[in-house]
Amino acid sequence: MGRYVVRRLLQMVPVFVGATLLIFLMVNVMGDPVAGLCGQRQCDPATAAQLKKEFGLDKPVWQQYLTYMGNVFTGDFGTAFNGQKVTELMSTAFPVTIRLTIVAILIEIVLGISLGVITGLRRGKPVDTVVLLVTLVVISIPTFVTGLLLQLLLGVEWGWIKPSVSSDAEFGELFVPGLVLASVSLAYVTRLTRTSIAENRRADYVRTAIAKGLPRRRVVTRHLLRNSLIPVVTFIGTDVGALMGGAIVTERIFNIHGVGYQLYQGILRQNTQTVVGFVTVLVLVFLVANLLVDLLYAVLDPRIRYA
Amino acid sequence: MRGVMGVRWVVGAAAVALVASGCGGDDGGGGSGGDGVLTASWGDPQNPLEPANTNEVQGGKVLDMTFRGLKRYDPETGKANDMLAEKIETTDSQNFTVTVKDGWTFSNGEKVTAKSFVDAWNYAASLKNNQKNAYFFSYIDGFTKTHPEDGSAQTADTLSGLKVTGPLTFTIRLSQKFSTFPDTLGYNAFVPLPQAFFTDHAGWLKKPVGNGPYTIDSYTKGSQMSLKKWDAYPGTDKAQNGGVTLKVYTDNNTAYTDLMAGNLDLVDDVPATQLKNVKNDLGDRYLNTPAGIIQTLAFPFYDQNWNKAGSEKLRKGLSMAINRQQITDTIFQKTRTPATDWTSPVLGADGGYKAGLCGDACQYNPTEAKKLIQEAGGLPGGQVKISYNADTGSHKDWVDAVCNSVNNALGNEKACVGNPIGTFADFRNQITQHKMSGPFRAGWQMDYPLIQNFLQPLYYTDASSNDGQWSNKDFDKLVDQANASTDTAKAVEDFQKAEEVLRDNMGAIPLWYQNGSAGYSDRLSDVKLNPFSVPVYNEIKVG
C-alpha cells in the first residue's frame, strides 16, 4: 500500500509540471497584459516598460516560467495587477469555494445516493420512472438557466433567500448555489447508483445474505451499497476538482467571490500571475482528489488493495 | 461498520446545512434605517487605489468620495468650480500661482497645505512610481526629466515647474501655453495626499486617508468597502447620509436582481438586458442622463488602404451608411443619443458642444453613402471588418447592427462583418501594435469636461490616445492656437474650427453619446449622476 501511494505521488510530478506549463503558455499567447491596464488609452511607453519589468514580463517566456515555478515552491505566487499578493487572493477565494464545493458534494451524496438506492431497488416502478425523467430534465438544462430561475423565483418573487450571497458566504447562504452547482452531477450520481444497485441486486452474495435471513436494511447498506458504490465514488471524487473549477458560472450568478470569480477576473485582465496561480492549485486539488479516490477503492473492496 | 457510520454522519451534516439555510442571517442593506447608510453596487478596481494610478470608474468613485482637489466639477453642469483653491492666477497661460484655502485638513487631522499638493504631484510624475496617470502632469515643466518617455534614465525626482512659495501657496510653470489648464485640476489625479501616503505606503493602500466628505471605515479587497460620513469635513458639500457601503458585484445582472429583491439600494449600471423592463420595475427611480462619453469608429491611418487621396470619401460614405437613430432606439433603448459632433452634450454650448457640427456626414443616407464609397473605389479588399473586444459591454450587438446597416445601404450581404477580439487587453494590444486592418471600436470617457479633452488626446499628431494615428497639420495648428489663447470663448471657437477639420477629413466616425444609467430603491431620494456618470453619493438622502 505504501509503495502504491509513493508511486502515485511520483506520477503526479510530470502531470503537475505539464499542466502548469500549458496554462502558462496559453495565458502568454493571449498577448501583452499591460496593454489593457491603462483603460481606453495607451499606457505611455515608459510606464508600460516599467510595469513589464515589475511583473517580469520583459523576459523570455521560458525564463518567466522557471522563475515562476521557482517562486511557487517557496510559496510566492506573485502579485496581481491591483497590487495584491496572489496568495492573499487565494486565502480569501479558496475557503469560499471549498465551502460551496462541500455543500454541493454533500447534496450529491445524500440526495443522489438515496435517490439512486430507492430507484435501483424499485426498478420499473412509477418512482423509478419519475426520477429518471427528472434527472433527464436536470441534465439537459444548462446550469445558468437553473441558477437564474431559482434566483429569480426564490430570491425576488417569493423572497425566501437573498438573490446574492454576502461576502462572508456562510454555509446557510450557499445552499441554493450549492444545489445549482450540484444539479447536473446529482443527476449522474443518481443514475450511476441506480444502475449499479440494480445490477448487484441479483448478485450471488446478495442472495446469500438474504437467504441467511439478514434484515433487509443490513443487506442493502452493508452488502449491496458497499459494492455498488465503487463507480459512484470514482465519479464523486473526480467531481470535486470539476466543481471547484466549474463554479465560475454559479459564482457569477450568485455573486460569490470565490475561485471562479478570481479566475474570471484574471482571464479578463490577462493577469498571468492570478490565472496560473489559481490553476496550479486547482491542478493539485484534482490530483489529490484522484489519489484519494484510488485509496478509497481499497477501503471499499479489499481485493483492489494489493493490485 | 465503517460504511454505515460514514453514511450516517454525512446525512447529519446535510441536515445541519438545510436547517441553517432556512434561518440564514439578515444583515443586508434593506435593514433598519436610522444611521442612514446606503448600499451601492461596485466593481473591483483594476489598479491599486492611488489617485494618480486610478484610471477607471470604479476606483474613481471612491476617490470622488474620499478626496477633494483644487477644483471640483459641478455635478449638474460640469463646470470647474474652486474647491480647495482660493485662487489660481496667471497672466500668460503658462505660469500659474495657486493659493490653497485655509482650514482644510485630511481626516487624520493633518493640515492640507501647498506641500500636500506638490508632493502628491511629484510622486505621480516620477517614473519609478509607475503611476498610470502620470501623463496628466506632462504639461508641467520638468516632466521629461522625471518621466523620460524614451526609457532613458530618470534624471530628476521632482518637477522643476512646481515650487512651494508659502504654507498655502505654490507656483506652476508649464512647458507650453495651456489656457484651460486650471480647469483640468478637478481631475482625481490632482488631489493632495497626506504625509502618511509617503511614510507608510502599504498601510495607506489598505485604508486610504483623504480629505473628502467620507472616510474609509473598512475595506475588504475584492468584496466590499464601507465608507462613513466624516463629521468634521470642512467643505460645504457635506454628506447627506451616514455612509455608503460599496459591494463588489461579479455581474451587473445580479446587482439589479438584488435591487429588485430589496437587498441593495443603488445600482449605477443597469444591464442592457434589463433596459426593456426597467421603467416598469422602477418608474421614476430609474435615471438615464447624459454622460461625457462618446463612441466612435476609429480608422487605422497607418494602413495605406485607409489613408490615400480620396479615402475621406470612403470614410464619409461609411458614416452615412449607419442608421444611428434606429440602432440607439432598438439596441440601446434610447440610453444613447446619435452623435452629431465629436464632443459631448454635457459640455454645453459654452463649453464647446455644437449639435449638428458633423452635418450631412452623420445623417443616414444610404444612396449617397453608396455613391461616395463607389467614388472612392469601393471598400478596401471588398469588405470592412469592424474590430471590437467581445468580453464586456455587449459590443457585439451594436457592431452587428452597424454592419447590417452598412450591408443594407450597399446592397451587399458581405460588405461589413464584425471582428471580435477575445479580451480587452488583447484588443488594446493589437491596437497599440498597429495591427488593425479596418475600423475599430473607440470609446472616450472624458477626464474633465473640456472640449480640449475630446479632441487633443484623440486626434492631435502622436497624442496619447490617437490610436488610429490620424495626423493633420491644420488640426494641430488650430489646437495649439486654442491652447495659447487666454480668452476661453476664443479658445473654444478655435477648438471647434479644429473639429471642422476633423469632420472634413472624417478622422473618426462619431456614433453616439452615451448616457449614464442608474436605478435605486425607494429608501433613497436626491439621487443623480454627475457628467462622468458616477452617482453624486454625498447628496443622496436615505429614508
Tab-separated table of N, CA, C and O in Angstrom, chain B residues 31-126:
chain	number	residue	atom	x	y	z
B	31	GLY	N	-32.206	46.521	5.667
B	31	GLY	CA	-32.493	46.513	7.098
B	31	GLY	C	-32.895	47.871	7.639
B	31	GLY	O	-33.255	48.792	6.905
B	32	SER	N	-32.783	48.013	8.929
B	32	SER	CA	-33.285	49.201	9.590
B	32	SER	C	-32.515	50.448	9.167
B	32	SER	O	-31.326	50.416	8.882
B	33	GLY	N	-33.189	51.592	9.138
B	33	GLY	CA	-32.568	52.844	8.748
B	33	GLY	C	-31.927	53.517	9.948
B	33	GLY	O	-31.216	52.910	10.699
B	34	GLY	N	-32.221	54.793	10.147
B	34	GLY	CA	-31.688	55.485	11.324
B	34	GLY	C	-30.328	56.067	11.064
B	34	GLY	O	-30.182	57.275	10.894
B	35	ASP	N	-29.308	55.203	10.979
B	35	ASP	CA	-27.970	55.714	10.693
B	35	ASP	C	-27.877	56.164	9.230
B	35	ASP	O	-26.991	56.924	8.881
B	36	GLY	N	-28.811	55.725	8.401
B	36	GLY	CA	-28.889	56.206	7.026
B	36	GLY	C	-27.730	55.810	6.150
B	36	GLY	O	-27.191	56.621	5.418
B	37	VAL	N	-27.320	54.542	6.237
B	37	VAL	CA	-26.245	54.057	5.378
B	37	VAL	C	-26.873	53.381	4.165
B	37	VAL	O	-27.822	52.618	4.312
B	38	LEU	N	-26.367	53.692	2.980
B	38	LEU	CA	-26.923	53.049	1.801
B	38	LEU	C	-25.915	52.074	1.203
B	38	LEU	O	-24.708	52.219	1.411
B	39	THR	N	-26.454	51.087	0.511
B	39	THR	CA	-25.567	50.137	-0.156
B	39	THR	C	-25.625	50.393	-1.658
B	39	THR	O	-26.677	50.710	-2.196
B	40	ALA	N	-24.493	50.274	-2.307
B	40	ALA	CA	-24.430	50.554	-3.735
B	40	ALA	C	-23.552	49.525	-4.422
B	40	ALA	O	-22.638	48.971	-3.807
B	41	SER	N	-23.859	49.280	-5.695
B	41	SER	CA	-23.066	48.302	-6.435
B	41	SER	C	-21.711	48.878	-6.783
B	41	SER	O	-21.549	50.086	-6.950
B	42	TRP	N	-20.734	47.995	-6.918
B	42	TRP	CA	-19.358	48.423	-7.176
B	42	TRP	C	-18.661	47.353	-7.992
B	42	TRP	O	-19.108	46.196	-8.014
B	43	GLY	N	-17.596	47.726	-8.653
B	43	GLY	CA	-16.747	46.746	-9.338
B	43	GLY	C	-15.380	46.782	-8.705
B	43	GLY	O	-14.978	47.794	-8.132
B	44	ASP	N	-14.661	45.703	-8.792
B	44	ASP	CA	-13.333	45.622	-8.192
B	44	ASP	C	-12.373	46.551	-8.957
B	44	ASP	O	-12.205	46.391	-10.150
B	45	PRO	N	-11.766	47.536	-8.279
B	45	PRO	CA	-10.843	48.419	-9.009
B	45	PRO	C	-9.685	47.625	-9.600
B	45	PRO	O	-9.178	46.703	-8.978
B	46	GLN	N	-9.295	48.023	-10.793
B	46	GLN	CA	-8.280	47.261	-11.513
B	46	GLN	C	-6.883	47.517	-10.970
B	46	GLN	O	-6.013	46.651	-11.016
B	47	ASN	N	-6.663	48.719	-10.456
B	47	ASN	CA	-5.329	49.120	-10.024
B	47	ASN	C	-5.345	49.448	-8.533
B	47	ASN	O	-6.402	49.653	-7.959
B	48	PRO	N	-4.154	49.535	-7.919
B	48	PRO	CA	-4.131	49.974	-6.520
B	48	PRO	C	-4.790	51.343	-6.396
B	48	PRO	O	-4.708	52.158	-7.301
B	49	LEU	N	-5.453	51.604	-5.276
B	49	LEU	CA	-6.250	52.819	-5.118
B	49	LEU	C	-5.408	54.055	-4.812
B	49	LEU	O	-5.583	54.681	-3.774
B	50	GLU	N	-4.499	54.421	-5.683
B	50	GLU	CA	-3.769	55.672	-5.533
B	50	GLU	C	-4.384	56.654	-6.516
B	50	GLU	O	-4.743	56.263	-7.620
B	51	PRO	N	-4.477	57.921	-6.158
B	51	PRO	CA	-5.148	58.877	-7.059
B	51	PRO	C	-4.551	58.888	-8.465
B	51	PRO	O	-5.300	58.863	-9.433
B	52	ALA	N	-3.226	58.895	-8.572
B	52	ALA	CA	-2.641	59.006	-9.909
B	52	ALA	C	-2.517	57.648	-10.589
B	52	ALA	O	-1.957	57.535	-11.665
B	53	ASN	N	-3.032	56.626	-9.941
B	53	ASN	CA	-2.937	55.294	-10.517
B	53	ASN	C	-4.315	54.752	-10.866
B	53	ASN	O	-4.469	53.615	-11.271
B	54	THR	N	-5.328	55.571	-10.668
B	54	THR	CA	-6.699	55.115	-10.867
B	54	THR	C	-7.244	55.747	-12.116
B	54	THR	O	-7.383	56.964	-12.196
B	55	ASN	N	-7.502	54.924	-13.130
B	55	ASN	CA	-7.944	55.487	-14.397
B	55	ASN	C	-9.254	54.884	-14.847
B	55	ASN	O	-9.628	54.997	-15.979
B	56	GLU	N	-9.948	54.187	-13.945
B	56	GLU	CA	-11.248	53.649	-14.345
B	56	GLU	C	-12.309	54.078	-13.332
B	56	GLU	O	-12.003	54.577	-12.258
B	57	VAL	N	-13.570	53.870	-13.726
B	57	VAL	CA	-14.689	54.434	-12.984
B	57	VAL	C	-14.778	53.906	-11.551
B	57	VAL	O	-15.057	54.649	-10.624
B	58	GLN	N	-14.531	52.608	-11.364
B	58	GLN	CA	-14.770	52.004	-10.050
B	58	GLN	C	-13.859	52.585	-8.975
B	58	GLN	O	-14.305	52.938	-7.888
B	59	GLY	N	-12.580	52.700	-9.284
B	59	GLY	CA	-11.664	53.316	-8.337
B	59	GLY	C	-11.954	54.807	-8.216
B	59	GLY	O	-11.859	55.395	-7.142
B	60	GLY	N	-12.345	55.400	-9.357
B	60	GLY	CA	-12.653	56.824	-9.381
B	60	GLY	C	-13.785	57.197	-8.434
B	60	GLY	O	-13.765	58.243	-7.800
B	61	LYS	N	-14.792	56.307	-8.313
B	61	LYS	CA	-15.906	56.544	-7.394
B	61	LYS	C	-15.409	56.785	-5.975
B	61	LYS	O	-15.855	57.707	-5.296
B	62	VAL	N	-14.502	55.914	-5.530
B	62	VAL	CA	-14.005	56.001	-4.165
B	62	VAL	C	-13.229	57.302	-3.976
B	62	VAL	O	-13.407	58.011	-2.984
B	63	LEU	N	-12.391	57.626	-4.955
B	63	LEU	CA	-11.611	58.858	-4.853
B	63	LEU	C	-12.547	60.059	-4.789
B	63	LEU	O	-12.296	61.027	-4.083
B	64	ASP	N	-13.637	59.983	-5.526
B	64	ASP	CA	-14.595	61.069	-5.561
B	64	ASP	C	-15.253	61.274	-4.191
B	64	ASP	O	-15.661	62.367	-3.840
B	65	MET	N	-15.358	60.210	-3.422
B	65	MET	CA	-15.970	60.320	-2.099
B	65	MET	C	-14.956	60.706	-1.030
B	65	MET	O	-15.302	61.337	-0.034
B	66	THR	N	-13.706	60.294	-1.214
B	66	THR	CA	-12.739	60.465	-0.136
B	66	THR	C	-11.756	61.608	-0.378
B	66	THR	O	-10.943	61.900	0.501
B	67	PHE	N	-11.821	62.239	-1.544
B	67	PHE	CA	-10.856	63.297	-1.829
B	67	PHE	C	-11.530	64.537	-2.409
B	67	PHE	O	-12.544	64.437	-3.095
B	68	ARG	N	-10.935	65.680	-2.144
B	68	ARG	CA	-11.304	66.906	-2.838
B	68	ARG	C	-10.027	67.583	-3.312
B	68	ARG	O	-9.041	67.631	-2.581
B	69	GLY	N	-10.054	68.079	-4.539
B	69	GLY	CA	-8.878	68.727	-5.108
B	69	GLY	C	-9.050	70.239	-5.168
B	69	GLY	O	-9.963	70.804	-4.562
B	70	LEU	N	-8.187	70.884	-5.935
B	70	LEU	CA	-8.243	72.340	-6.052
B	70	LEU	C	-9.562	72.787	-6.668
B	70	LEU	O	-10.135	73.790	-6.292
B	71	LYS	N	-10.018	71.998	-7.637
B	71	LYS	CA	-11.283	72.326	-8.305
B	71	LYS	C	-12.221	71.142	-8.184
B	71	LYS	O	-11.790	70.016	-7.920
B	72	ARG	N	-13.491	71.401	-8.386
B	72	ARG	CA	-14.431	70.298	-8.442
B	72	ARG	C	-15.435	70.581	-9.549
B	72	ARG	O	-15.882	71.717	-9.699
B	73	TYR	N	-15.761	69.542	-10.317
B	73	TYR	CA	-16.719	69.734	-11.401
B	73	TYR	C	-18.128	69.695	-10.844
B	73	TYR	O	-18.500	68.754	-10.147
B	74	ASP	N	-18.880	70.714	-11.138
B	74	ASP	CA	-20.254	70.788	-10.662
B	74	ASP	C	-21.019	69.547	-11.117
B	74	ASP	O	-21.037	69.231	-12.304
B	75	PRO	N	-21.637	68.838	-10.156
B	75	PRO	CA	-22.318	67.589	-10.519
B	75	PRO	C	-23.423	67.810	-11.548
B	75	PRO	O	-23.813	66.893	-12.254
B	76	GLU	N	-23.921	69.039	-11.609
B	76	GLU	CA	-25.028	69.311	-12.515
B	76	GLU	C	-24.534	69.797	-13.871
B	76	GLU	O	-24.879	69.248	-14.910
B	77	THR	N	-23.692	70.815	-13.847
B	77	THR	CA	-23.302	71.469	-15.098
B	77	THR	C	-21.943	71.021	-15.620
B	77	THR	O	-21.620	71.246	-16.784
B	78	GLY	N	-21.129	70.414	-14.770
B	78	GLY	CA	-19.806	70.016	-15.204
B	78	GLY	C	-18.790	71.148	-15.158
B	78	GLY	O	-17.628	70.962	-15.485
B	79	LYS	N	-19.227	72.328	-14.742
B	79	LYS	CA	-18.324	73.476	-14.705
B	79	LYS	C	-17.287	73.281	-13.597
B	79	LYS	O	-17.598	72.792	-12.516
B	80	ALA	N	-16.024	73.667	-13.872
B	80	ALA	CA	-14.969	73.524	-12.869
B	80	ALA	C	-15.035	74.683	-11.880
B	80	ALA	O	-14.746	75.820	-12.227
B	81	ASN	N	-15.444	74.396	-10.639
B	81	ASN	CA	-15.509	75.430	-9.611
B	81	ASN	C	-14.358	75.260	-8.627
B	81	ASN	O	-13.869	74.157	-8.416
B	82	ASP	N	-13.963	76.383	-7.994
B	82	ASP	CA	-12.905	76.293	-6.993
B	82	ASP	C	-13.371	75.468	-5.807
B	82	ASP	O	-14.481	75.636	-5.312
B	83	MET	N	-12.531	74.556	-5.352
B	83	MET	CA	-12.858	73.767	-4.167
B	83	MET	C	-11.851	74.130	-3.078
B	83	MET	O	-12.111	74.966	-2.239
B	84	LEU	N	-10.649	73.539	-3.146
B	84	LEU	CA	-9.620	73.918	-2.187
B	84	LEU	C	-8.826	75.123	-2.660
B	84	LEU	O	-8.015	75.663	-1.924
B	85	ALA	N	-9.064	75.520	-3.901
B	85	ALA	CA	-8.313	76.650	-4.439
B	85	ALA	C	-8.965	77.954	-4.002
B	85	ALA	O	-10.148	78.179	-4.236
B	86	GLU	N	-8.191	78.810	-3.326
B	86	GLU	CA	-8.646	80.166	-3.023
B	86	GLU	C	-8.654	80.929	-4.338
B	86	GLU	O	-9.620	81.559	-4.703
B	87	LYS	N	-7.539	80.862	-5.052
B	87	LYS	CA	-7.461	81.447	-6.388
B	87	LYS	C	-6.319	80.815	-7.186
B	87	LYS	O	-5.350	80.320	-6.605
B	88	ILE	N	-6.475	80.811	-8.505
B	88	ILE	CA	-5.416	80.361	-9.409
B	88	ILE	C	-5.218	81.479	-10.416
B	88	ILE	O	-6.127	81.798	-11.185
B	89	GLU	N	-4.031	82.111	-10.372
B	89	GLU	CA	-3.829	83.311	-11.195
B	89	GLU	C	-2.772	83.071	-12.262
B	89	GLU	O	-1.795	82.351	-12.042
B	90	THR	N	-2.988	83.700	-13.402
B	90	THR	CA	-1.985	83.669	-14.458
B	90	THR	C	-2.103	84.919	-15.315
B	90	THR	O	-3.180	85.526	-15.395
B	91	THR	N	-1.001	85.310	-15.914
B	91	THR	CA	-1.063	86.424	-16.853
B	91	THR	C	-0.740	85.950	-18.255
B	91	THR	O	-1.099	86.585	-19.232
B	92	ASP	N	-0.070	84.793	-18.364
B	92	ASP	CA	0.403	84.379	-19.681
B	92	ASP	C	-0.046	82.968	-20.086
B	92	ASP	O	0.460	82.410	-21.048
B	93	SER	N	-0.983	82.362	-19.334
B	93	SER	CA	-1.456	80.990	-19.615
B	93	SER	C	-0.355	79.955	-19.490
B	93	SER	O	-0.517	78.819	-19.917
B	94	GLN	N	0.780	80.313	-18.933
B	94	GLN	CA	1.869	79.342	-18.798
B	94	GLN	C	2.394	79.281	-17.367
B	94	GLN	O	2.813	78.228	-16.899
B	95	ASN	N	2.380	80.404	-16.651
B	95	ASN	CA	2.790	80.425	-15.247
B	95	ASN	C	1.569	80.694	-14.383
B	95	ASN	O	0.856	81.669	-14.596
B	96	PHE	N	1.364	79.798	-13.416
B	96	PHE	CA	0.179	79.921	-12.570
B	96	PHE	C	0.597	80.026	-11.100
B	96	PHE	O	1.545	79.365	-10.669
B	97	THR	N	-0.097	80.880	-10.347
B	97	THR	CA	0.123	80.949	-8.910
B	97	THR	C	-1.135	80.434	-8.220
B	97	THR	O	-2.236	80.937	-8.475
B	98	VAL	N	-0.966	79.414	-7.370
B	98	VAL	CA	-2.112	78.790	-6.725
B	98	VAL	C	-2.112	79.143	-5.245
B	98	VAL	O	-1.080	79.044	-4.575
B	99	THR	N	-3.248	79.587	-4.740
B	99	THR	CA	-3.398	79.793	-3.300
B	99	THR	C	-4.421	78.794	-2.793
B	99	THR	O	-5.533	78.703	-3.311
B	100	VAL	N	-4.005	78.014	-1.774
B	100	VAL	CA	-4.878	76.986	-1.227
B	100	VAL	C	-5.665	77.579	-0.063
B	100	VAL	O	-5.131	78.359	0.728
B	101	LYS	N	-6.950	77.210	0.033
B	101	LYS	CA	-7.789	77.724	1.115
B	101	LYS	C	-7.278	77.254	2.466
B	101	LYS	O	-6.796	76.122	2.605
B	102	ASP	N	-7.421	78.111	3.459
B	102	ASP	CA	-7.009	77.769	4.810
B	102	ASP	C	-8.113	76.939	5.483
B	102	ASP	O	-9.274	77.030	5.115
B	103	GLY	N	-7.734	76.126	6.455
B	103	GLY	CA	-8.734	75.436	7.266
B	103	GLY	C	-9.077	74.035	6.811
B	103	GLY	O	-9.903	73.376	7.423
B	104	TRP	N	-8.463	73.553	5.732
B	104	TRP	CA	-8.740	72.195	5.284
B	104	TRP	C	-7.767	71.218	5.926
B	104	TRP	O	-6.594	71.507	6.084
B	105	THR	N	-8.286	70.065	6.296
B	105	THR	CA	-7.417	69.014	6.850
B	105	THR	C	-7.766	67.685	6.197
B	105	THR	O	-8.829	67.526	5.602
B	106	PHE	N	-6.842	66.725	6.329
B	106	PHE	CA	-7.157	65.342	5.986
B	106	PHE	C	-7.918	64.739	7.163
B	106	PHE	O	-7.903	65.284	8.265
B	107	SER	N	-8.545	63.615	6.936
B	107	SER	CA	-9.379	63.048	8.001
B	107	SER	C	-8.540	62.540	9.171
B	107	SER	O	-9.069	62.256	10.238
B	108	ASN	N	-7.221	62.442	9.001
B	108	ASN	CA	-6.383	62.061	10.140
B	108	ASN	C	-5.874	63.284	10.897
B	108	ASN	O	-5.021	63.186	11.773
B	109	GLY	N	-6.390	64.457	10.550
B	109	GLY	CA	-6.056	65.662	11.293
B	109	GLY	C	-4.945	66.493	10.674
B	109	GLY	O	-4.767	67.659	11.032
B	110	GLU	N	-4.210	65.920	9.747
B	110	GLU	CA	-3.109	66.663	9.120
B	110	GLU	C	-3.648	67.795	8.242
B	110	GLU	O	-4.645	67.624	7.551
B	111	LYS	N	-2.972	68.959	8.308
B	111	LYS	CA	-3.431	70.104	7.515
B	111	LYS	C	-3.155	69.903	6.017
B	111	LYS	O	-2.130	69.328	5.656
B	112	VAL	N	-4.051	70.376	5.177
B	112	VAL	CA	-3.789	70.357	3.736
B	112	VAL	C	-3.048	71.629	3.374
B	112	VAL	O	-3.582	72.729	3.560
B	113	THR	N	-1.821	71.501	2.916
B	113	THR	CA	-1.016	72.677	2.576
B	113	THR	C	-0.602	72.612	1.113
B	113	THR	O	-0.924	71.653	0.408
B	114	ALA	N	0.123	73.625	0.691
B	114	ALA	CA	0.638	73.634	-0.680
B	114	ALA	C	1.537	72.430	-0.899
B	114	ALA	O	1.566	71.824	-1.978
B	115	LYS	N	2.257	72.046	0.160
B	115	LYS	CA	3.172	70.916	0.054
B	115	LYS	C	2.409	69.604	-0.211
B	115	LYS	O	2.888	68.725	-0.935
B	116	SER	N	1.198	69.483	0.381
B	116	SER	CA	0.409	68.267	0.151
B	116	SER	C	0.151	68.061	-1.338
B	116	SER	O	0.096	66.934	-1.822
B	117	PHE	N	-0.034	69.175	-2.049
B	117	PHE	CA	-0.273	69.076	-3.485
B	117	PHE	C	1.020	68.775	-4.242
B	117	PHE	O	1.085	67.857	-5.048
B	118	VAL	N	2.043	69.572	-3.938
B	118	VAL	CA	3.285	69.459	-4.710
B	118	VAL	C	3.906	68.074	-4.527
B	118	VAL	O	4.349	67.448	-5.499
B	119	ASP	N	3.896	67.561	-3.284
B	119	ASP	CA	4.442	66.216	-3.046
B	119	ASP	C	3.659	65.160	-3.831
B	119	ASP	O	4.240	64.254	-4.433
B	120	ALA	N	2.342	65.294	-3.803
B	120	ALA	CA	1.497	64.315	-4.498
B	120	ALA	C	1.767	64.340	-6.001
B	120	ALA	O	1.871	63.298	-6.645
B	121	TRP	N	1.906	65.541	-6.547
B	121	TRP	CA	2.104	65.662	-7.995
B	121	TRP	C	3.481	65.149	-8.396
B	121	TRP	O	3.636	64.521	-9.440
B	122	ASN	N	4.480	65.447	-7.556
B	122	ASN	CA	5.817	64.950	-7.859
B	122	ASN	C	5.852	63.421	-7.825
B	122	ASN	O	6.494	62.783	-8.651
B	123	TYR	N	5.137	62.868	-6.846
B	123	TYR	CA	5.069	61.414	-6.747
B	123	TYR	C	4.453	60.837	-8.020
B	123	TYR	O	4.949	59.880	-8.609
B	124	ALA	N	3.356	61.473	-8.458
B	124	ALA	CA	2.628	60.971	-9.631
B	124	ALA	C	3.477	61.033	-10.897
B	124	ALA	O	3.401	60.152	-11.746
B	125	ALA	N	4.298	62.069	-10.994
B	125	ALA	CA	5.031	62.284	-12.239
B	125	ALA	C	6.321	61.479	-12.299
B	125	ALA	O	6.920	61.347	-13.361
B	126	SER	N	6.734	60.930	-11.166
B	126	SER	CA	8.013	60.227	-11.139
B	126	SER	C	7.864	58.823	-11.705
B	126	SER	O	7.049	58.034	-11.250
